[in-house]
Structures are given as structure tokens and as C-alpha cells.
């Protein structure tokens, strides 16, 4: 038994026959949502260094001597 979720509407459909499951594997509009695949599809969180803040506004004038 396999459950698929529609990417557009979010509706779920459950299939029991192997022929139906095989035909859904090539379908681009649906994603399989079984507990086994959800655990493996998690991506690690990548943290980046904060960028230094720029000073806001116009630079100060310098006097010509």
C-alpha cells in the first residue's frame, strides 16, 4: 500500500495494487508520502556566517584643504 500527495492541491490518494503504484512512480504531479521516505528526505540545515552590516546613508563629506 502506498500513499501519494498531489503537489498542486495537496490531496492524498492511497493505492493498494502494485500496478497502480508502479504507474504513479513516473508521475510528476504526485509525491509518495510514506514514513520510510520522509525520514530519508530530510536535508541537513546549513548555517552560514552573518554578513557585516553596511552603514546606511550617504558617506561623510571630506573637506578639501
JSON list of N, CA and C in Angstrom, two decimals:
[
{"chain": "A", "resi": 1, "resn": "UNK", "atom": "N", "xyz": [0.84, -1.17, 0.00]},
{"chain": "A", "resi": 1, "resn": "UNK", "atom": "CA", "xyz": [0.00, 0.00, 0.00]},
{"chain": "A", "resi": 1, "resn": "UNK", "atom": "C", "xyz": [0.89, 1.24, 0.00]},
{"chain": "A", "resi": 2, "resn": "UNK", "atom": "N", "xyz": [0.54, 2.22, -0.80]},
{"chain": "A", "resi": 2, "resn": "UNK", "atom": "CA", "xyz": [1.33, 3.44, -0.93]},
{"chain": "A", "resi": 2, "resn": "UNK", "atom": "C", "xyz": [0.39, 4.64, -0.98]},
{"chain": "A", "resi": 3, "resn": "UNK", "atom": "N", "xyz": [0.83, 5.73, -0.36]},
{"chain": "A", "resi": 3, "resn": "UNK", "atom": "CA", "xyz": [0.05, 6.96, -0.34]},
{"chain": "A", "resi": 3, "resn": "UNK", "atom": "C", "xyz": [0.82, 8.04, -1.09]},
{"chain": "A", "resi": 4, "resn": "UNK", "atom": "N", "xyz": [0.12, 8.73, -1.97]},
{"chain": "A", "resi": 4, "resn": "UNK", "atom": "CA", "xyz": [0.72, 9.81, -2.75]},
{"chain": "A", "resi": 4, "resn": "UNK", "atom": "C", "xyz": [-0.02, 11.11, -2.46]},
{"chain": "A", "resi": 5, "resn": "UNK", "atom": "N", "xyz": [0.73, 12.24, -2.52]},
{"chain": "A", "resi": 5, "resn": "UNK", "atom": "CA", "xyz": [0.15, 13.56, -2.30]},
{"chain": "A", "resi": 5, "resn": "UNK", "atom": "C", "xyz": [0.32, 14.39, -3.56]},
{"chain": "A", "resi": 6, "resn": "UNK", "atom": "N", "xyz": [-0.77, 15.08, -3.96]},
{"chain": "A", "resi": 6, "resn": "UNK", "atom": "CA", "xyz": [-0.74, 15.94, -5.13]},
{"chain": "A", "resi": 6, "resn": "UNK", "atom": "C", "xyz": [0.03, 17.22, -4.80]},
{"chain": "A", "resi": 7, "resn": "UNK", "atom": "N", "xyz": [0.94, 17.63, -5.68]},
{"chain": "A", "resi": 7, "resn": "UNK", "atom": "CA", "xyz": [1.73, 18.83, -5.44]},
{"chain": "A", "resi": 7, "resn": "UNK", "atom": "C", "xyz": [0.92, 20.11, -5.62]},
{"chain": "A", "resi": 8, "resn": "UNK", "atom": "N", "xyz": [-0.12, 20.08, -6.43]},
{"chain": "A", "resi": 8, "resn": "UNK", "atom": "CA", "xyz": [-0.92, 21.27, -6.70]},
{"chain": "A", "resi": 8, "resn": "UNK", "atom": "C", "xyz": [-1.98, 21.48, -5.63]},
{"chain": "A", "resi": 9, "resn": "UNK", "atom": "N", "xyz": [-2.81, 20.45, -5.39]},
{"chain": "A", "resi": 9, "resn": "UNK", "atom": "CA", "xyz": [-3.94, 20.61, -4.48]},
{"chain": "A", "resi": 9, "resn": "UNK", "atom": "C", "xyz": [-3.66, 20.14, -3.06]},
{"chain": "A", "resi": 10, "resn": "UNK", "atom": "N", "xyz": [-2.71, 19.24, -2.88]},
{"chain": "A", "resi": 10, "resn": "UNK", "atom": "CA", "xyz": [-2.40, 18.71, -1.55]},
{"chain": "A", "resi": 10, "resn": "UNK", "atom": "C", "xyz": [-3.25, 17.51, -1.16]},
{"chain": "A", "resi": 11, "resn": "UNK", "atom": "N", "xyz": [-4.14, 17.03, -2.06]},
{"chain": "A", "resi": 11, "resn": "UNK", "atom": "CA", "xyz": [-4.96, 15.86, -1.78]},
{"chain": "A", "resi": 11, "resn": "UNK", "atom": "C", "xyz": [-4.10, 14.61, -1.75]},
{"chain": "A", "resi": 12, "resn": "UNK", "atom": "N", "xyz": [-4.51, 13.63, -0.92]},
{"chain": "A", "resi": 12, "resn": "UNK", "atom": "CA", "xyz": [-3.78, 12.37, -0.83]},
{"chain": "A", "resi": 12, "resn": "UNK", "atom": "C", "xyz": [-4.60, 11.25, -1.43]},
{"chain": "A", "resi": 13, "resn": "UNK", "atom": "N", "xyz": [-3.91, 10.30, -2.05]},
{"chain": "A", "resi": 13, "resn": "UNK", "atom": "CA", "xyz": [-4.53, 9.13, -2.68]},
{"chain": "A", "resi": 13, "resn": "UNK", "atom": "C", "xyz": [-3.75, 7.91, -2.23]},
{"chain": "A", "resi": 14, "resn": "UNK", "atom": "N", "xyz": [-4.47, 6.85, -1.84]},
{"chain": "A", "resi": 14, "resn": "UNK", "atom": "CA", "xyz": [-3.83, 5.61, -1.41]},
{"chain": "A", "resi": 14, "resn": "UNK", "atom": "C", "xyz": [-4.11, 4.51, -2.43]},
{"chain": "A", "resi": 15, "resn": "UNK", "atom": "N", "xyz": [-3.04, 3.82, -2.85]},
{"chain": "A", "resi": 15, "resn": "UNK", "atom": "CA", "xyz": [-3.15, 2.73, -3.82]},
{"chain": "A", "resi": 15, "resn": "UNK", "atom": "C", "xyz": [-2.75, 1.43, -3.15]},
{"chain": "A", "resi": 16, "resn": "UNK", "atom": "N", "xyz": [-3.44, 0.35, -3.50]},
{"chain": "A", "resi": 16, "resn": "UNK", "atom": "CA", "xyz": [-3.14, -0.96, -2.93]},
{"chain": "A", "resi": 16, "resn": "UNK", "atom": "C", "xyz": [-2.54, -1.91, -3.95]},
{"chain": "A", "resi": 17, "resn": "UNK", "atom": "N", "xyz": [-2.90, -1.78, -5.23]},
{"chain": "A", "resi": 17, "resn": "UNK", "atom": "CA", "xyz": [-2.39, -2.68, -6.25]},
{"chain": "A", "resi": 17, "resn": "UNK", "atom": "C", "xyz": [-1.02, -2.23, -6.75]},
{"chain": "A", "resi": 18, "resn": "UNK", "atom": "N", "xyz": [-0.13, -3.20, -6.98]},
{"chain": "A", "resi": 18, "resn": "UNK", "atom": "CA", "xyz": [1.23, -2.89, -7.40]},
{"chain": "A", "resi": 18, "resn": "UNK", "atom": "C", "xyz": [1.26, -2.22, -8.77]},
{"chain": "A", "resi": 19, "resn": "UNK", "atom": "N", "xyz": [0.34, -2.55, -9.65]},
{"chain": "A", "resi": 19, "resn": "UNK", "atom": "CA", "xyz": [0.28, -1.92, -10.97]},
{"chain": "A", "resi": 19, "resn": "UNK", "atom": "C", "xyz": [0.02, -0.42, -10.83]},
{"chain": "A", "resi": 20, "resn": "UNK", "atom": "N", "xyz": [-0.89, -0.03, -9.94]},
{"chain": "A", "resi": 20, "resn": "UNK", "atom": "CA", "xyz": [-1.19, 1.39, -9.73]},
{"chain": "A", "resi": 20, "resn": "UNK", "atom": "C", "xyz": [-0.01, 2.12, -9.11]},
{"chain": "A", "resi": 21, "resn": "UNK", "atom": "N", "xyz": [0.68, 1.48, -8.18]},
{"chain": "A", "resi": 21, "resn": "UNK", "atom": "CA", "xyz": [1.85, 2.09, -7.53]},
{"chain": "A", "resi": 21, "resn": "UNK", "atom": "C", "xyz": [2.96, 2.31, -8.55]},
{"chain": "A", "resi": 22, "resn": "UNK", "atom": "N", "xyz": [3.20, 1.33, -9.43]},
{"chain": "A", "resi": 22, "resn": "UNK", "atom": "CA", "xyz": [4.23, 1.46, -10.45]},
{"chain": "A", "resi": 22, "resn": "UNK", "atom": "C", "xyz": [3.92, 2.57, -11.44]},
{"chain": "A", "resi": 23, "resn": "UNK", "atom": "N", "xyz": [2.64, 2.74, -11.77]},
{"chain": "A", "resi": 23, "resn": "UNK", "atom": "CA", "xyz": [2.28, 3.79, -12.72]},
{"chain": "A", "resi": 23, "resn": "UNK", "atom": "C", "xyz": [2.42, 5.19, -12.09]},
{"chain": "A", "resi": 24, "resn": "UNK", "atom": "N", "xyz": [2.28, 5.29, -10.79]},
{"chain": "A", "resi": 24, "resn": "UNK", "atom": "CA", "xyz": [2.40, 6.60, -10.12]},
{"chain": "A", "resi": 24, "resn": "UNK", "atom": "C", "xyz": [3.86, 7.01, -9.93]},
{"chain": "A", "resi": 25, "resn": "UNK", "atom": "N", "xyz": [4.80, 6.08, -10.00]},
{"chain": "A", "resi": 25, "resn": "UNK", "atom": "CA", "xyz": [6.21, 6.40, -9.80]},
{"chain": "A", "resi": 25, "resn": "UNK", "atom": "C", "xyz": [6.72, 7.38, -10.86]},
{"chain": "A", "resi": 26, "resn": "UNK", "atom": "N", "xyz": [6.22, 7.30, -12.08]},
{"chain": "A", "resi": 26, "resn": "UNK", "atom": "CA", "xyz": [6.66, 8.18, -13.15]},
{"chain": "A", "resi": 26, "resn": "UNK", "atom": "C", "xyz": [5.87, 9.47, -13.25]},
{"chain": "A", "resi": 27, "resn": "UNK", "atom": "N", "xyz": [4.87, 9.65, -12.40]},
{"chain": "A", "resi": 27, "resn": "UNK", "atom": "CA", "xyz": [4.01, 10.83, -12.47]},
{"chain": "A", "resi": 27, "resn": "UNK", "atom": "C", "xyz": [4.69, 12.01, -11.79]},
{"chain": "A", "resi": 28, "resn": "UNK", "atom": "N", "xyz": [4.79, 13.15, -12.48]},
{"chain": "A", "resi": 28, "resn": "UNK", "atom": "CA", "xyz": [5.50, 14.32, -11.95]},
{"chain": "A", "resi": 28, "resn": "UNK", "atom": "C", "xyz": [4.65, 15.13, -10.96]},
{"chain": "A", "resi": 29, "resn": "UNK", "atom": "N", "xyz": [3.34, 14.99, -10.99]},
{"chain": "A", "resi": 29, "resn": "UNK", "atom": "CA", "xyz": [2.46, 15.81, -10.16]},
{"chain": "A", "resi": 29, "resn": "UNK", "atom": "C", "xyz": [2.21, 15.26, -8.78]},
{"chain": "A", "resi": 30, "resn": "UNK", "atom": "N", "xyz": [2.75, 14.06, -8.46]},
{"chain": "A", "resi": 30, "resn": "UNK", "atom": "CA", "xyz": [2.49, 13.43, -7.17]},
{"chain": "A", "resi": 30, "resn": "UNK", "atom": "C", "xyz": [3.80, 13.03, -6.50]},
{"chain": "A", "resi": 31, "resn": "UNK", "atom": "N", "xyz": [3.80, 13.06, -5.17]},
{"chain": "A", "resi": 31, "resn": "UNK", "atom": "CA", "xyz": [4.96, 12.67, -4.38]},
{"chain": "A", "resi": 31, "resn": "UNK", "atom": "C", "xyz": [4.51, 11.60, -3.39]},
{"chain": "A", "resi": 32, "resn": "UNK", "atom": "N", "xyz": [5.31, 10.54, -3.26]},
{"chain": "A", "resi": 32, "resn": "UNK", "atom": "CA", "xyz": [4.97, 9.46, -2.33]},
{"chain": "A", "resi": 32, "resn": "UNK", "atom": "C", "xyz": [5.25, 9.92, -0.90]},
{"chain": "A", "resi": 33, "resn": "UNK", "atom": "N", "xyz": [4.29, 9.70, -0.01]},
{"chain": "A", "resi": 33, "resn": "UNK", "atom": "CA", "xyz": [4.47, 10.12, 1.38]},
{"chain": "A", "resi": 33, "resn": "UNK", "atom": "C", "xyz": [4.32, 8.92, 2.30]},
{"chain": "A", "resi": 34, "resn": "UNK", "atom": "N", "xyz": [5.34, 8.12, 2.37]},
{"chain": "A", "resi": 34, "resn": "UNK", "atom": "CA", "xyz": [5.41, 7.02, 3.33]},
{"chain": "A", "resi": 34, "resn": "UNK", "atom": "C", "xyz": [6.43, 7.41, 4.40]},
{"chain": "A", "resi": 35, "resn": "UNK", "atom": "N", "xyz": [6.30, 6.82, 5.58]},
{"chain": "A", "resi": 35, "resn": "UNK", "atom": "CA", "xyz": [7.20, 7.18, 6.67]},
{"chain": "A", "resi": 35, "resn": "UNK", "atom": "C", "xyz": [8.67, 6.90, 6.35]},
{"chain": "A", "resi": 36, "resn": "UNK", "atom": "N", "xyz": [8.93, 5.84, 5.58]},
{"chain": "A", "resi": 36, "resn": "UNK", "atom": "CA", "xyz": [10.31, 5.48, 5.25]},
{"chain": "A", "resi": 36, "resn": "UNK", "atom": "C", "xyz": [10.95, 6.57, 4.39]},
{"chain": "A", "resi": 37, "resn": "UNK", "atom": "N", "xyz": [10.23, 7.10, 3.40]},
{"chain": "A", "resi": 37, "resn": "UNK", "atom": "CA", "xyz": [10.80, 8.11, 2.51]},
{"chain": "A", "resi": 37, "resn": "UNK", "atom": "C", "xyz": [10.88, 9.48, 3.16]},
{"chain": "A", "resi": 38, "resn": "UNK", "atom": "N", "xyz": [9.98, 9.80, 4.10]},
{"chain": "A", "resi": 38, "resn": "UNK", "atom": "CA", "xyz": [10.04, 11.10, 4.76]},
{"chain": "A", "resi": 38, "resn": "UNK", "atom": "C", "xyz": [11.28, 11.22, 5.62]},
{"chain": "A", "resi": 39, "resn": "UNK", "atom": "N", "xyz": [11.69, 10.13, 6.28]},
{"chain": "A", "resi": 39, "resn": "UNK", "atom": "CA", "xyz": [12.87, 10.18, 7.12]},
{"chain": "A", "resi": 39, "resn": "UNK", "atom": "C", "xyz": [14.14, 10.38, 6.29]},
{"chain": "A", "resi": 40, "resn": "UNK", "atom": "N", "xyz": [14.20, 9.77, 5.10]},
{"chain": "A", "resi": 40, "resn": "UNK", "atom": "CA", "xyz": [15.41, 9.88, 4.29]},
{"chain": "A", "resi": 40, "resn": "UNK", "atom": "C", "xyz": [15.45, 11.18, 3.50]},
{"chain": "A", "resi": 41, "resn": "UNK", "atom": "N", "xyz": [14.30, 11.85, 3.32]},
{"chain": "A", "resi": 41, "resn": "UNK", "atom": "CA", "xyz": [14.29, 13.05, 2.51]},
{"chain": "A", "resi": 41, "resn": "UNK", "atom": "C", "xyz": [14.65, 14.32, 3.29]},
{"chain": "A", "resi": 42, "resn": "UNK", "atom": "N", "xyz": [14.90, 14.21, 4.59]},
{"chain": "A", "resi": 42, "resn": "UNK", "atom": "CA", "xyz": [15.26, 15.39, 5.37]},
{"chain": "A", "resi": 42, "resn": "UNK", "atom": "C", "xyz": [16.66, 15.85, 4.99]},
{"chain": "A", "resi": 43, "resn": "UNK", "atom": "N", "xyz": [16.80, 17.14, 4.77]},
{"chain": "A", "resi": 43, "resn": "UNK", "atom": "CA", "xyz": [18.10, 17.70, 4.40]},
{"chain": "A", "resi": 43, "resn": "UNK", "atom": "C", "xyz": [18.74, 18.34, 5.63]},
{"chain": "A", "resi": 44, "resn": "UNK", "atom": "N", "xyz": [20.06, 18.24, 5.76]},
{"chain": "A", "resi": 44, "resn": "UNK", "atom": "CA", "xyz": [20.72, 18.87, 6.90]},
{"chain": "A", "resi": 44, "resn": "UNK", "atom": "C", "xyz": [20.66, 20.40, 6.78]},
{"chain": "A", "resi": 45, "resn": "UNK", "atom": "N", "xyz": [20.53, 21.06, 7.90]},
{"chain": "A", "resi": 45, "resn": "UNK", "atom": "CA", "xyz": [20.47, 22.51, 7.94]},
{"chain": "A", "resi": 45, "resn": "UNK", "atom": "C", "xyz": [21.88, 23.08, 7.85]},
{"chain": "A", "resi": 46, "resn": "UNK", "atom": "N", "xyz": [22.12, 23.94, 6.88]},
{"chain": "A", "resi": 46, "resn": "UNK", "atom": "CA", "xyz": [23.44, 24.54, 6.69]},
{"chain": "A", "resi": 46, "resn": "UNK", "atom": "C", "xyz": [23.38, 25.98, 7.18]},
{"chain": "A", "resi": 47, "resn": "UNK", "atom": "N", "xyz": [24.20, 26.27, 8.17]},
{"chain": "A", "resi": 47, "resn": "UNK", "atom": "CA", "xyz": [24.23, 27.62, 8.73]},
{"chain": "A", "resi": 47, "resn": "UNK", "atom": "C", "xyz": [25.39, 28.39, 8.11]},
{"chain": "A", "resi": 48, "resn": "UNK", "atom": "N", "xyz": [25.16, 29.64, 7.79]},
{"chain": "A", "resi": 48, "resn": "UNK", "atom": "CA", "xyz": [26.22, 30.47, 7.23]},
{"chain": "A", "resi": 48, "resn": "UNK", "atom": "C", "xyz": [26.54, 31.60, 8.18]},
{"chain": "A", "resi": 49, "resn": "UNK", "atom": "N", "xyz": [27.73, 32.17, 8.02]},
{"chain": "A", "resi": 49, "resn": "UNK", "atom": "CA", "xyz": [28.16, 33.27, 8.87]},
{"chain": "A", "resi": 49, "resn": "UNK", "atom": "C", "xyz": [27.35, 34.51, 8.53]},
{"chain": "A", "resi": 50, "resn": "UNK", "atom": "N", "xyz": [27.02, 35.33, 9.55]},
{"chain": "A", "resi": 50, "resn": "UNK", "atom": "CA", "xyz": [26.28, 36.56, 9.26]},
{"chain": "A", "resi": 50, "resn": "UNK", "atom": "C", "xyz": [27.16, 37.54, 8.50]},
{"chain": "A", "resi": 51, "resn": "UNK", "atom": "N", "xyz": [26.56, 38.26, 7.57]},
{"chain": "A", "resi": 51, "resn": "UNK", "atom": "CA", "xyz": [27.29, 39.24, 6.78]},
{"chain": "A", "resi": 51, "resn": "UNK", "atom": "C", "xyz": [27.39, 40.54, 7.57]},
{"chain": "A", "resi": 52, "resn": "UNK", "atom": "N", "xyz": [28.53, 41.25, 7.48]},
{"chain": "A", "resi": 52, "resn": "UNK", "atom": "CA", "xyz": [28.65, 42.52, 8.20]},
{"chain": "A", "resi": 52, "resn": "UNK", "atom": "C", "xyz": [27.67, 43.55, 7.64]},
{"chain": "A", "resi": 53, "resn": "UNK", "atom": "N", "xyz": [27.09, 44.33, 8.54]},
{"chain": "A", "resi": 53, "resn": "UNK", "atom": "CA", "xyz": [26.10, 45.32, 8.14]},
{"chain": "A", "resi": 53, "resn": "UNK", "atom": "C", "xyz": [26.79, 46.55, 7.54]},
{"chain": "A", "resi": 54, "resn": "UNK", "atom": "N", "xyz": [26.24, 47.07, 6.45]},
{"chain": "A", "resi": 54, "resn": "UNK", "atom": "CA", "xyz": [26.76, 48.28, 5.85]},
{"chain": "A", "resi": 54, "resn": "UNK", "atom": "C", "xyz": [26.17, 49.48, 6.56]},
{"chain": "A", "resi": 55, "resn": "UNK", "atom": "N", "xyz": [26.93, 50.58, 6.59]},
{"chain": "A", "resi": 55, "resn": "UNK", "atom": "CA", "xyz": [26.40, 51.80, 7.15]},
{"chain": "A", "resi": 55, "resn": "UNK", "atom": "C", "xyz": [25.35, 52.35, 6.20]},
{"chain": "A", "resi": 56, "resn": "UNK", "atom": "N", "xyz": [24.26, 52.81, 6.76]},
{"chain": "A", "resi": 56, "resn": "UNK", "atom": "CA", "xyz": [23.19, 53.32, 5.93]},
{"chain": "A", "resi": 56, "resn": "UNK", "atom": "C", "xyz": [23.45, 54.78, 5.59]},
{"chain": "A", "resi": 57, "resn": "UNK", "atom": "N", "xyz": [22.98, 55.18, 4.44]},
{"chain": "A", "resi": 57, "resn": "UNK", "atom": "CA", "xyz": [23.04, 56.58, 4.06]},
{"chain": "A", "resi": 57, "resn": "UNK", "atom": "C", "xyz": [24.26, 56.95, 3.25]},
{"chain": "A", "resi": 58, "resn": "UNK", "atom": "N", "xyz": [24.43, 58.23, 3.10]},
{"chain": "A", "resi": 58, "resn": "UNK", "atom": "CA", "xyz": [25.47, 58.78, 2.28]},
{"chain": "A", "resi": 58, "resn": "UNK", "atom": "C", "xyz": [26.78, 58.89, 3.06]},
{"chain": "A", "resi": 59, "resn": "UNK", "atom": "N", "xyz": [27.93, 58.70, 2.43]},
{"chain": "A", "resi": 59, "resn": "UNK", "atom": "CA", "xyz": [29.20, 58.84, 3.15]},
{"chain": "A", "resi": 59, "resn": "UNK", "atom": "C", "xyz": [29.44, 60.29, 3.56]},
{"chain": "A", "resi": 60, "resn": "UNK", "atom": "N", "xyz": [30.22, 60.49, 4.61]},
{"chain": "A", "resi": 60, "resn": "UNK", "atom": "CA", "xyz": [30.51, 61.84, 5.10]},
{"chain": "A", "resi": 60, "resn": "UNK", "atom": "C", "xyz": [31.35, 62.62, 4.10]},
{"chain": "A", "resi": 61, "resn": "UNK", "atom": "N", "xyz": [31.14, 63.94, 4.10]},
{"chain": "A", "resi": 61, "resn": "UNK", "atom": "CA", "xyz": [31.92, 64.81, 3.23]},
{"chain": "A", "resi": 61, "resn": "UNK", "atom": "C", "xyz": [33.31, 65.01, 3.81]},
{"chain": "A", "resi": 62, "resn": "UNK", "atom": "N", "xyz": [34.29, 65.11, 2.92]},
{"chain": "A", "resi": 62, "resn": "UNK", "atom": "CA", "xyz": [35.64, 65.44, 3.37]},
{"chain": "A", "resi": 62, "resn": "UNK", "atom": "C", "xyz": [35.97, 66.81, 2.85]},
{"chain": "A", "resi": 63, "resn": "UNK", "atom": "N", "xyz": [36.60, 67.61, 3.70]},
{"chain": "A", "resi": 63, "resn": "UNK", "atom": "CA", "xyz": [36.93, 68.98, 3.30]},
{"chain": "A", "resi": 63, "resn": "UNK", "atom": "C", "xyz": [38.22, 69.00, 2.49]},
{"chain": "A", "resi": 64, "resn": "UNK", "atom": "N", "xyz": [38.21, 69.77, 1.42]},
{"chain": "A", "resi": 64, "resn": "UNK", "atom": "CA", "xyz": [39.42, 69.93, 0.61]},
{"chain": "A", "resi": 64, "resn": "UNK", "atom": "C", "xyz": [40.21, 71.09, 1.19]},
{"chain": "A", "resi": 65, "resn": "UNK", "atom": "N", "xyz": [41.47, 70.89, 1.46]},
{"chain": "A", "resi": 65, "resn": "UNK", "atom": "CA", "xyz": [42.31, 71.95, 2.03]},
{"chain": "A", "resi": 65, "resn": "UNK", "atom": "C", "xyz": [43.28, 72.47, 1.04]}
]
